[in-house]
């Protein structure tokens, strides 16, 4: 039994979603709230797409295509093929079933429903019982300044240009978290920063006005998305080197979160140089559901020792 009655989990896409799935297995649903990055959101084919919210929702509902890392199981891409024939943009693939999510969201937003409310509706419909909160109801977009291609919106940088080297990361647009986000943080007795990219998944959330200050009042633990000098997924290792000047390591992640986290969970063998911070060493690469639950239990037990 976890002593925590209200755990708030900050998440980006796939890595965060998998540990969140572990948390969902070991905590009562009313004790778990996710605050999800929406800096990756964009308009594609005239639709409002929220990739991290959808990855979280599909993972918790068991609908995710785990091997692809995004989108739905048993997906087809016939709409995309036709879009290609029409000469439309096909560099970002919306699956045929996935389209239902984006169409429902787009219609609701157009009718004046908030992103928070439509996310709750979508989650309920697919059986997700935990509270899943977008960080923001208004657009706040992650812009990547690159050496090679200038400034790119996040998805163009990641998917269209395949993550060219990063000069700087900026967030443009709204600066305020929703009241639901503030309320969730206020009543939380534990905050977990998922093993997501700190620069483009966690920073968009914690740089919202007043959020970092509120989080710093709480017990915050982070998982390192760097394992043995390498990013578990994506371009993070290169970003750490260019943005912080440090080698890609859990120490660089700890330095990034300095003053915010009370402890870190790192891969076996990665704790040595992290002398200033309590840490828990374990296997952080998550396999299936049981492994995610195992890691979630360890994170909660570690956090309990930090209290
Ligand atoms: N990632 C890709 O690399 N290529 C795609 O075509 C793609 C489509 C896509 C559609 C819906 C969705 O929810 C996510 C999708 N992703 C795709 C993943 C996404 O670009 C990123 O992995 C996240 O934004 C980062 O967390």
Coordinates of N, CA and C in Angstrom, one line a residue, residues 61-270:
X61 N -5.1 3.1 -21.7 CA -6.3 2.3 -22.1 C -5.9 1.0 -22.8
X62 N -4.6 0.7 -23.0 CA -4.2 -0.5 -23.6 C -4.4 -0.5 -25.2
X63 N -4.7 0.7 -25.7 CA -4.9 0.8 -27.2 C -3.7 1.1 -28.0
X64 N -2.6 1.4 -27.2 CA -1.4 2.0 -27.9 C -0.6 0.9 -28.7
X65 N 0.0 1.3 -29.8 CA 0.9 0.5 -30.5 C 2.3 0.6 -29.8
X66 N 2.6 -0.3 -29.0 CA 3.8 -0.2 -28.1 C 5.1 -0.3 -28.9
X67 N 5.0 -1.0 -30.0 CA 6.3 -1.2 -30.7 C 6.6 0.1 -31.6
X68 N 5.6 0.7 -32.2 CA 5.8 1.9 -32.9 C 6.1 3.1 -32.0
X69 N 5.5 3.1 -30.8 CA 5.7 4.1 -29.8 C 4.8 5.3 -29.9
X70 N 3.9 5.3 -30.9 CA 2.9 6.3 -31.0 C 1.7 5.7 -31.8
X71 N 0.6 6.3 -31.6 CA -0.6 5.9 -32.4 C -1.2 4.6 -31.8
X72 N -2.2 4.0 -32.6 CA -3.0 2.9 -32.1 C -2.6 1.6 -32.7
X73 N -2.9 0.5 -31.9 CA -2.7 -0.8 -32.4 C -3.6 -1.1 -33.6
X74 N -3.2 -2.0 -34.4 CA -4.0 -2.4 -35.6 C -4.5 -1.2 -36.4
X75 N -3.6 -0.3 -36.5 CA -3.9 0.9 -37.3 C -3.7 0.7 -38.8
X76 N -4.4 1.5 -39.5 CA -4.1 1.5 -41.0 C -3.9 3.0 -41.4
X77 N -3.3 3.3 -42.5 CA -2.9 4.6 -42.9 C -3.5 4.9 -44.3
X78 N -4.7 4.5 -44.5 CA -5.2 4.7 -45.9 C -5.6 6.2 -46.2
X79 N -6.0 6.9 -45.2 CA -6.3 8.3 -45.4 C -5.0 9.1 -45.8
X80 N -3.9 8.7 -45.2 CA -2.6 9.3 -45.5 C -2.2 9.0 -46.9
X81 N -2.5 7.8 -47.4 CA -2.1 7.4 -48.8 C -2.9 8.3 -49.8
X82 N -4.1 8.5 -49.5 CA -4.9 9.4 -50.4 C -4.5 10.8 -50.3
X83 N -4.1 11.2 -49.0 CA -3.6 12.6 -48.8 C -2.4 12.8 -49.7
X84 N -1.5 11.8 -49.7 CA -0.3 11.9 -50.5 C -0.6 12.0 -52.0
X85 N -1.6 11.3 -52.4 CA -2.0 11.4 -53.9 C -2.5 12.8 -54.2
X86 N -3.2 13.4 -53.2 CA -3.7 14.8 -53.4 C -2.6 15.8 -53.3
X87 N -1.4 15.3 -53.0 CA -0.3 16.3 -52.8 C -0.2 17.0 -51.5
X88 N -1.0 16.5 -50.5 CA -1.1 17.1 -49.2 C 0.1 16.7 -48.4
X89 N 0.3 17.3 -47.2 CA 1.4 16.9 -46.3 C 1.3 15.5 -45.8
X90 N 2.3 14.7 -46.1 CA 2.2 13.3 -45.5 C 3.4 12.9 -44.7
X91 N 4.2 13.9 -44.3 CA 5.4 13.7 -43.5 C 5.0 13.3 -42.1
X92 N 3.8 13.6 -41.6 CA 3.3 13.3 -40.3 C 2.1 12.4 -40.5
X93 N 2.1 11.2 -40.0 CA 1.1 10.2 -40.3 C 0.0 10.1 -39.3
X94 N -1.2 10.5 -39.7 CA -2.3 10.3 -38.8 C -3.0 9.0 -39.2
X95 N -3.2 8.1 -38.3 CA -3.8 6.8 -38.7 C -5.3 7.0 -38.9
X96 N -5.9 6.0 -39.5 CA -7.3 6.1 -39.8 C -8.2 6.1 -38.6
X97 N -7.8 5.2 -37.6 CA -8.6 5.3 -36.3 C -8.3 6.5 -35.5
X98 N -7.0 6.8 -35.5 CA -6.5 8.0 -34.7 C -7.2 9.3 -35.2
X99 N -7.6 9.3 -36.5 CA -8.3 10.5 -37.0 C -9.6 10.8 -36.1
X100 N -10.2 9.7 -35.6 CA -11.4 9.9 -34.8 C -11.1 10.8 -33.6
X101 N -10.0 10.6 -33.0 CA -9.6 11.3 -31.8 C -9.4 12.8 -32.2
X102 N -8.6 13.0 -33.3 CA -8.3 14.4 -33.7 C -9.6 15.2 -34.1
X103 N -10.5 14.4 -34.8 CA -11.7 15.1 -35.3 C -12.6 15.5 -34.1
X104 N -12.7 14.5 -33.1 CA -13.5 14.8 -31.9 C -13.0 16.0 -31.2
X105 N -11.6 16.0 -31.0 CA -11.0 17.1 -30.3 C -11.2 18.4 -31.0
X106 N -11.0 18.4 -32.3 CA -11.0 19.6 -33.1 C -12.4 20.2 -33.0
X107 N -13.4 19.4 -33.2 CA -14.8 19.8 -33.1 C -15.2 20.4 -31.8
X108 N -14.7 19.8 -30.7 CA -15.0 20.2 -29.4 C -14.4 21.6 -29.1
X109 N -13.1 21.7 -29.5 CA -12.4 23.0 -29.3 C -13.1 24.1 -30.1
X110 N -13.5 23.8 -31.3 CA -14.2 24.8 -32.2 C -15.5 25.2 -31.5
X111 N -16.2 24.3 -30.8 CA -17.4 24.6 -30.1 C -17.2 25.3 -28.8
X112 N -16.0 25.6 -28.5 CA -15.7 26.3 -27.2 C -15.4 25.4 -26.0
X113 N -15.3 24.1 -26.2 CA -15.0 23.2 -25.1 C -13.4 23.4 -24.9
X114 N -13.0 23.3 -23.6 CA -11.6 23.5 -23.3 C -10.9 22.2 -23.6
X115 N -9.5 22.3 -23.9 CA -8.7 21.1 -24.1 C -8.8 20.1 -22.9
X116 N -8.9 20.7 -21.7 CA -9.0 19.9 -20.4 C -10.3 19.1 -20.5
X117 N -11.4 19.7 -20.9 CA -12.7 19.0 -20.8 C -12.8 18.0 -21.9
X118 N -12.3 18.3 -23.1 CA -12.4 17.3 -24.2 C -11.4 16.1 -23.9
X119 N -10.3 16.4 -23.3 CA -9.4 15.3 -22.9 C -10.1 14.4 -21.9
X120 N -10.8 14.9 -21.0 CA -11.5 14.1 -20.0 C -12.5 13.3 -20.6
X121 N -13.2 13.9 -21.6 CA -14.3 13.1 -22.4 C -13.7 12.0 -23.2
X122 N -12.6 12.2 -23.9 CA -12.0 11.2 -24.7 C -11.4 10.0 -23.7
X123 N -10.8 10.4 -22.7 CA -10.2 9.4 -21.7 C -11.3 8.6 -21.1
X124 N -12.4 9.2 -20.7 CA -13.5 8.4 -20.1 C -14.1 7.4 -21.2
X125 N -14.2 7.9 -22.4 CA -14.7 7.0 -23.4 C -13.9 5.7 -23.7
X126 N -12.6 5.8 -23.5 CA -11.7 4.7 -23.7 C -11.4 4.0 -22.4
X127 N -12.0 4.4 -21.3 CA -11.9 3.6 -20.0 C -10.7 4.1 -19.2
X128 N -10.1 5.3 -19.4 CA -9.0 5.7 -18.6 C -9.7 6.4 -17.3
X129 N -9.4 5.9 -16.1 CA -10.0 6.4 -14.9 C -9.2 7.5 -14.2
X130 N -7.9 7.6 -14.5 CA -7.1 8.6 -13.9 C -7.4 9.9 -14.5
X131 N -7.0 11.0 -13.7 CA -7.2 12.3 -14.3 C -6.0 12.7 -15.2
X132 N -6.3 13.0 -16.4 CA -5.3 13.3 -17.4 C -5.4 14.8 -17.8
X133 N -4.5 15.6 -17.4 CA -4.6 17.1 -17.6 C -3.6 17.6 -18.6
X134 N -4.1 18.3 -19.6 CA -3.2 19.0 -20.5 C -2.6 20.1 -19.6
X135 N -1.3 20.4 -19.8 CA -0.7 21.5 -19.0 C -1.3 22.8 -19.1
X136 N -1.9 23.0 -20.3 CA -2.4 24.4 -20.7 C -3.6 24.2 -21.6
X137 N -4.6 25.1 -21.5 CA -5.7 25.1 -22.4 C -5.5 25.9 -23.7
X138 N -4.6 26.8 -23.6 CA -4.3 27.7 -24.8 C -3.0 27.1 -25.4
X139 N -2.9 27.4 -26.7 CA -1.6 27.0 -27.4 C -0.4 27.5 -26.7
X140 N 0.5 26.6 -26.4 CA 1.9 27.0 -26.0 C 2.8 26.1 -26.7
X141 N 3.5 26.6 -27.7 CA 4.2 25.7 -28.6 C 5.7 25.7 -28.4
X142 N 6.3 24.5 -28.5 CA 7.8 24.4 -28.4 C 8.4 24.7 -29.8
X143 N 9.3 25.6 -29.8 CA 10.0 26.0 -31.0 C 11.5 25.6 -30.8
X144 N 12.0 24.9 -31.8 CA 13.4 24.5 -31.7 C 14.3 25.3 -32.7
X145 N 15.2 26.1 -32.2 CA 16.2 26.8 -33.0 C 17.3 25.8 -33.4
X146 N 17.5 25.6 -34.7 CA 18.5 24.7 -35.1 C 19.6 25.5 -35.8
X147 N 20.8 24.9 -35.8 CA 21.9 25.5 -36.6 C 21.7 25.4 -38.1
X148 N 21.1 24.3 -38.5 CA 21.0 24.0 -39.9 C 19.8 24.6 -40.6
X149 N 18.6 24.6 -40.0 CA 17.4 24.9 -40.6 C 16.7 26.1 -40.0
X150 N 17.3 26.8 -39.1 CA 16.7 27.9 -38.5 C 15.7 27.4 -37.4
X151 N 14.6 28.2 -37.2 CA 13.6 27.9 -36.2 C 12.5 27.0 -36.7
X152 N 12.2 25.9 -36.0 CA 11.3 24.9 -36.5 C 10.2 24.6 -35.4
X153 N 8.9 24.5 -35.7 CA 8.0 24.0 -34.8 C 8.3 22.6 -34.4
X154 N 8.0 22.2 -33.2 CA 8.5 20.9 -32.7 C 8.4 19.7 -33.6
X155 N 7.2 19.5 -34.1 CA 7.0 18.2 -34.9 C 7.8 18.3 -36.2
X156 N 7.9 19.5 -36.8 CA 8.7 19.6 -38.0 C 10.2 19.3 -37.7
X157 N 10.6 19.8 -36.5 CA 12.0 19.5 -36.1 C 12.2 18.0 -35.9
X158 N 11.3 17.3 -35.2 CA 11.5 15.9 -34.8 C 11.2 15.0 -36.0
X159 N 10.1 15.2 -36.6 CA 9.6 14.2 -37.6 C 10.0 14.5 -39.0
X160 N 9.8 15.8 -39.4 CA 10.0 16.2 -40.8 C 11.6 16.3 -41.1
X161 N 12.3 16.9 -40.2 CA 13.7 17.1 -40.4 C 14.6 16.1 -39.6
X162 N 14.0 15.2 -38.8 CA 14.6 14.2 -38.1 C 15.7 14.7 -37.1
X163 N 15.2 15.6 -36.3 CA 15.9 16.1 -35.1 C 17.3 16.6 -35.4
X164 N 17.5 17.6 -36.3 CA 18.8 18.2 -36.5 C 19.3 18.9 -35.2
X165 N 20.6 19.1 -35.1 CA 21.2 19.6 -33.9 C 20.6 20.9 -33.4
X166 N 20.4 21.0 -32.1 CA 19.6 22.1 -31.4 C 20.5 23.2 -30.9
X167 N 20.1 24.4 -31.2 CA 20.8 25.6 -30.7 C 20.1 26.1 -29.4
X168 N 18.8 26.1 -29.5 CA 18.0 26.6 -28.3 C 16.6 26.0 -28.4
X169 N 15.9 26.0 -27.2 CA 14.5 25.6 -27.2 C 13.7 26.7 -26.6
X170 N 12.6 27.1 -27.3 CA 11.8 28.2 -26.8 C 10.4 27.7 -26.7
X171 N 9.6 28.4 -25.9 CA 8.2 28.1 -25.8 C 7.4 29.4 -26.1
X172 N 6.5 29.4 -27.1 CA 5.8 30.6 -27.4 C 4.3 30.4 -27.2
X173 N 3.6 31.5 -26.9 CA 2.2 31.4 -26.7 C 1.8 31.6 -25.2
X174 N 0.8 30.9 -24.8 CA 0.3 31.0 -23.5 C 1.3 30.6 -22.4
X175 N 1.2 31.3 -21.3 CA 2.2 31.1 -20.2 C 1.6 30.5 -18.9
X176 N 0.3 30.4 -19.0 CA -0.4 30.0 -17.7 C -0.9 28.6 -17.7
X177 N -0.6 27.9 -16.7 CA -1.2 26.5 -16.5 C -2.7 26.6 -16.2
X178 N -3.5 25.6 -16.4 CA -4.9 25.6 -16.1 C -5.1 25.6 -14.6
X179 N -6.3 26.0 -14.2 CA -6.5 26.0 -12.7 C -6.5 24.5 -12.2
X180 N -6.9 23.6 -13.1 CA -6.9 22.2 -12.7 C -5.5 21.7 -12.4
X181 N -4.5 22.2 -13.2 CA -3.1 21.9 -13.0 C -2.6 22.4 -11.6
X182 N -3.0 23.7 -11.4 CA -2.5 24.3 -10.1 C -3.2 23.6 -8.9
X183 N -4.4 23.2 -9.1 CA -5.1 22.6 -8.0 C -4.5 21.2 -7.7
X184 N -4.2 20.4 -8.8 CA -3.6 19.1 -8.6 C -2.3 19.2 -7.9
X185 N -1.5 20.2 -8.3 CA -0.1 20.3 -7.7 C -0.3 20.7 -6.2
X186 N -1.3 21.6 -5.9 CA -1.5 22.1 -4.6 C -1.8 20.9 -3.6
X187 N -2.7 20.0 -4.1 CA -3.1 18.9 -3.2 C -2.2 17.7 -3.2
X188 N -1.2 17.7 -4.1 CA -0.3 16.5 -4.3 C 0.6 16.3 -3.0
X189 N 0.8 15.0 -2.7 CA 1.8 14.7 -1.7 C 3.1 14.1 -2.3
X190 N 3.1 13.9 -3.6 CA 4.3 13.5 -4.3 C 4.2 13.9 -5.7
X191 N 5.3 14.5 -6.3 CA 5.4 14.8 -7.7 C 6.4 13.9 -8.3
X192 N 6.1 13.3 -9.4 CA 7.1 12.5 -10.2 C 7.3 13.1 -11.5
X193 N 8.6 13.4 -11.8 CA 8.9 13.8 -13.2 C 9.3 12.6 -14.0
X194 N 8.5 12.2 -14.9 CA 8.7 11.0 -15.7 C 10.0 11.0 -16.4
X195 N 10.4 9.8 -17.0 CA 11.7 9.7 -17.7 C 11.5 10.3 -19.1
X196 N 11.1 11.5 -19.2 CA 10.9 12.2 -20.5 C 12.0 13.2 -20.7
X197 N 12.1 13.7 -21.9 CA 13.1 14.7 -22.3 C 12.9 15.9 -21.4
X198 N 13.9 16.3 -20.6 CA 13.7 17.5 -19.7 C 13.4 18.8 -20.5
X199 N 14.1 18.9 -21.7 CA 14.1 20.2 -22.4 C 12.8 20.4 -23.2
X200 N 12.3 19.3 -23.8 CA 11.1 19.5 -24.6 C 9.8 18.8 -24.1
X201 N 9.9 18.1 -23.0 CA 8.7 17.4 -22.4 C 8.4 17.9 -21.0
X202 N 9.4 18.1 -20.2 CA 9.1 18.5 -18.8 C 9.2 20.1 -18.7
X203 N 10.2 20.7 -19.3 CA 10.4 22.1 -19.2 C 9.1 22.9 -19.7
X204 N 8.5 22.5 -20.8 CA 7.3 23.2 -21.2 C 6.3 23.3 -20.0
X205 N 6.2 22.3 -19.2 CA 5.3 22.3 -18.0 C 5.8 23.2 -16.9
X206 N 7.1 22.9 -16.5 CA 7.5 23.6 -15.3 C 7.9 25.0 -15.5
X207 N 8.0 25.5 -16.8 CA 8.2 26.9 -17.0 C 6.9 27.7 -17.1
X208 N 5.8 27.1 -17.0 CA 4.5 27.8 -16.9 C 4.5 28.7 -15.7
X209 N 3.9 29.8 -15.8 CA 4.0 30.8 -14.7 C 3.5 30.2 -13.3
X210 N 4.4 30.3 -12.4 CA 4.1 29.8 -11.0 C 4.2 28.3 -10.7
X211 N 4.4 27.5 -11.8 CA 4.4 26.1 -11.6 C 5.7 25.6 -10.9
X212 N 6.8 26.0 -11.3 CA 8.1 25.6 -10.7 C 8.1 25.9 -9.2
X213 N 7.7 27.1 -8.9 CA 7.6 27.6 -7.5 C 6.7 26.7 -6.6
X214 N 5.6 26.3 -7.2 CA 4.6 25.5 -6.5 C 5.2 24.0 -6.3
X215 N 5.8 23.5 -7.4 CA 6.4 22.2 -7.4 C 7.5 22.1 -6.3
X216 N 8.3 23.2 -6.2 CA 9.4 23.2 -5.3 C 9.0 23.1 -3.8
X217 N 7.8 23.3 -3.5 CA 7.3 23.2 -2.2 C 7.0 21.7 -1.8
X218 N 7.0 20.8 -2.9 CA 6.6 19.4 -2.7 C 7.8 18.5 -2.7
X219 N 7.5 17.2 -2.4 CA 8.5 16.2 -2.6 C 8.5 15.8 -4.1
X220 N 9.6 16.1 -4.8 CA 9.7 15.9 -6.2 C 10.8 14.8 -6.5
X221 N 10.4 13.8 -7.2 CA 11.4 12.8 -7.6 C 11.4 12.7 -9.1
X222 N 12.6 12.5 -9.7 CA 12.7 12.5 -11.2 C 13.3 11.1 -11.6
X223 N 13.0 10.7 -12.8 CA 13.6 9.5 -13.3 C 14.5 10.0 -14.4
X224 N 15.7 9.4 -14.5 CA 16.7 9.8 -15.5 C 16.3 9.2 -16.8
X225 N 16.1 10.0 -17.9 CA 15.9 9.4 -19.2 C 17.2 9.1 -19.9
X226 N 18.4 9.3 -19.2 CA 19.7 9.0 -19.8 C 20.2 7.7 -19.0
X227 N 20.5 6.7 -19.8 CA 21.0 5.4 -19.2 C 22.3 5.1 -19.8
X228 N 23.3 5.0 -19.0 CA 24.7 4.7 -19.4 C 25.1 5.6 -20.6
X229 N 24.9 6.9 -20.4 CA 25.4 7.9 -21.3 C 24.5 8.0 -22.6
X230 N 23.4 7.3 -22.7 CA 22.6 7.3 -23.9 C 21.2 7.6 -23.6
X231 N 20.5 8.3 -24.5 CA 19.1 8.6 -24.3 C 18.3 7.3 -24.5
X232 N 17.3 7.0 -23.7 CA 16.5 5.7 -23.9 C 15.9 5.8 -25.3
X233 N 15.5 7.0 -25.7 CA 14.8 7.2 -27.0 C 15.0 8.6 -27.4
X234 N 15.2 8.8 -28.7 CA 15.2 10.2 -29.3 C 16.5 10.9 -29.2
X235 N 16.5 12.2 -29.5 CA 17.7 13.0 -29.6 C 18.2 13.6 -28.4
X236 N 17.8 13.1 -27.2 CA 18.2 13.8 -25.9 C 19.7 13.9 -25.7
X237 N 20.4 12.8 -25.9 CA 21.8 12.8 -25.6 C 22.5 14.0 -26.3
X238 N 22.2 14.2 -27.6 CA 22.8 15.3 -28.3 C 22.4 16.6 -27.8
X239 N 21.1 16.7 -27.3 CA 20.6 18.0 -26.8 C 21.3 18.3 -25.5
X240 N 21.6 17.3 -24.6 CA 22.2 17.6 -23.4 C 23.6 18.2 -23.6
X241 N 24.3 17.6 -24.6 CA 25.7 18.1 -24.9 C 25.7 19.5 -25.4
X242 N 24.8 19.8 -26.3 CA 24.8 21.1 -26.9 C 24.2 22.2 -26.0
X243 N 23.1 21.8 -25.3 CA 22.4 22.8 -24.5 C 23.1 23.0 -23.1
X244 N 23.7 22.0 -22.5 CA 24.2 22.2 -21.2 C 25.8 22.2 -21.2
X245 N 26.4 21.7 -22.3 CA 27.8 21.6 -22.3 C 28.3 20.5 -21.5
X246 N 27.4 19.7 -20.9 CA 27.9 18.5 -20.1 C 27.7 17.2 -21.0
X247 N 28.4 16.2 -20.5 CA 28.2 14.9 -21.2 C 26.8 14.4 -20.8
X248 N 26.3 13.6 -21.8 CA 24.9 13.1 -21.5 C 25.0 12.1 -20.4
X249 N 24.4 12.4 -19.2 CA 24.6 11.5 -18.0 C 23.4 11.9 -17.1
X250 N 23.2 11.0 -16.1 CA 22.2 11.4 -15.1 C 22.6 12.6 -14.3
X251 N 23.9 12.9 -14.2 CA 24.4 14.1 -13.5 C 23.9 15.3 -14.2
X252 N 23.9 15.3 -15.6 CA 23.4 16.5 -16.3 C 21.9 16.7 -16.1
X253 N 21.2 15.6 -16.0 CA 19.8 15.7 -15.7 C 19.5 16.2 -14.3
X254 N 20.3 15.8 -13.4 CA 20.2 16.3 -12.0 C 20.5 17.7 -12.0
X255 N 21.6 18.1 -12.7 CA 21.9 19.6 -12.7 C 20.8 20.4 -13.3
X256 N 20.2 19.9 -14.3 CA 19.0 20.6 -15.0 C 17.9 20.8 -14.0
X257 N 17.7 19.8 -13.1 CA 16.6 19.9 -12.2 C 17.0 20.4 -10.8
X258 N 18.2 20.9 -10.7 CA 18.7 21.3 -9.4 C 17.8 22.3 -8.7
X259 N 17.6 22.1 -7.4 CA 16.7 23.0 -6.7 C 15.3 22.6 -6.7
X260 N 15.0 21.6 -7.6 CA 13.6 21.2 -7.7 C 13.4 19.8 -7.2
X261 N 14.3 18.9 -7.5 CA 14.1 17.5 -7.1 C 14.8 17.1 -5.8
X262 N 14.2 16.2 -5.1 CA 14.8 15.7 -3.8 C 15.5 14.4 -4.0
X263 N 15.2 13.7 -5.1 CA 15.9 12.5 -5.3 C 15.7 12.0 -6.8
X264 N 16.6 11.2 -7.2 CA 16.5 10.7 -8.6 C 16.5 9.2 -8.7
X265 N 15.8 8.6 -9.6 CA 15.9 7.2 -9.9 C 16.7 7.0 -11.2
X266 N 17.8 6.2 -11.1 CA 18.7 6.0 -12.2 C 19.0 4.6 -12.5
X267 N 19.6 4.3 -13.6 CA 19.9 2.9 -14.0 C 21.0 2.4 -13.1
X268 N 21.0 1.0 -13.0 CA 22.1 0.4 -12.3 C 23.5 0.9 -12.8
X269 N 24.3 1.3 -11.9 CA 25.7 1.7 -12.3 C 25.8 3.2 -12.7
X270 N 24.7 3.9 -12.7 CA 24.7 5.3 -13.0 C 24.7 6.3 -11.9

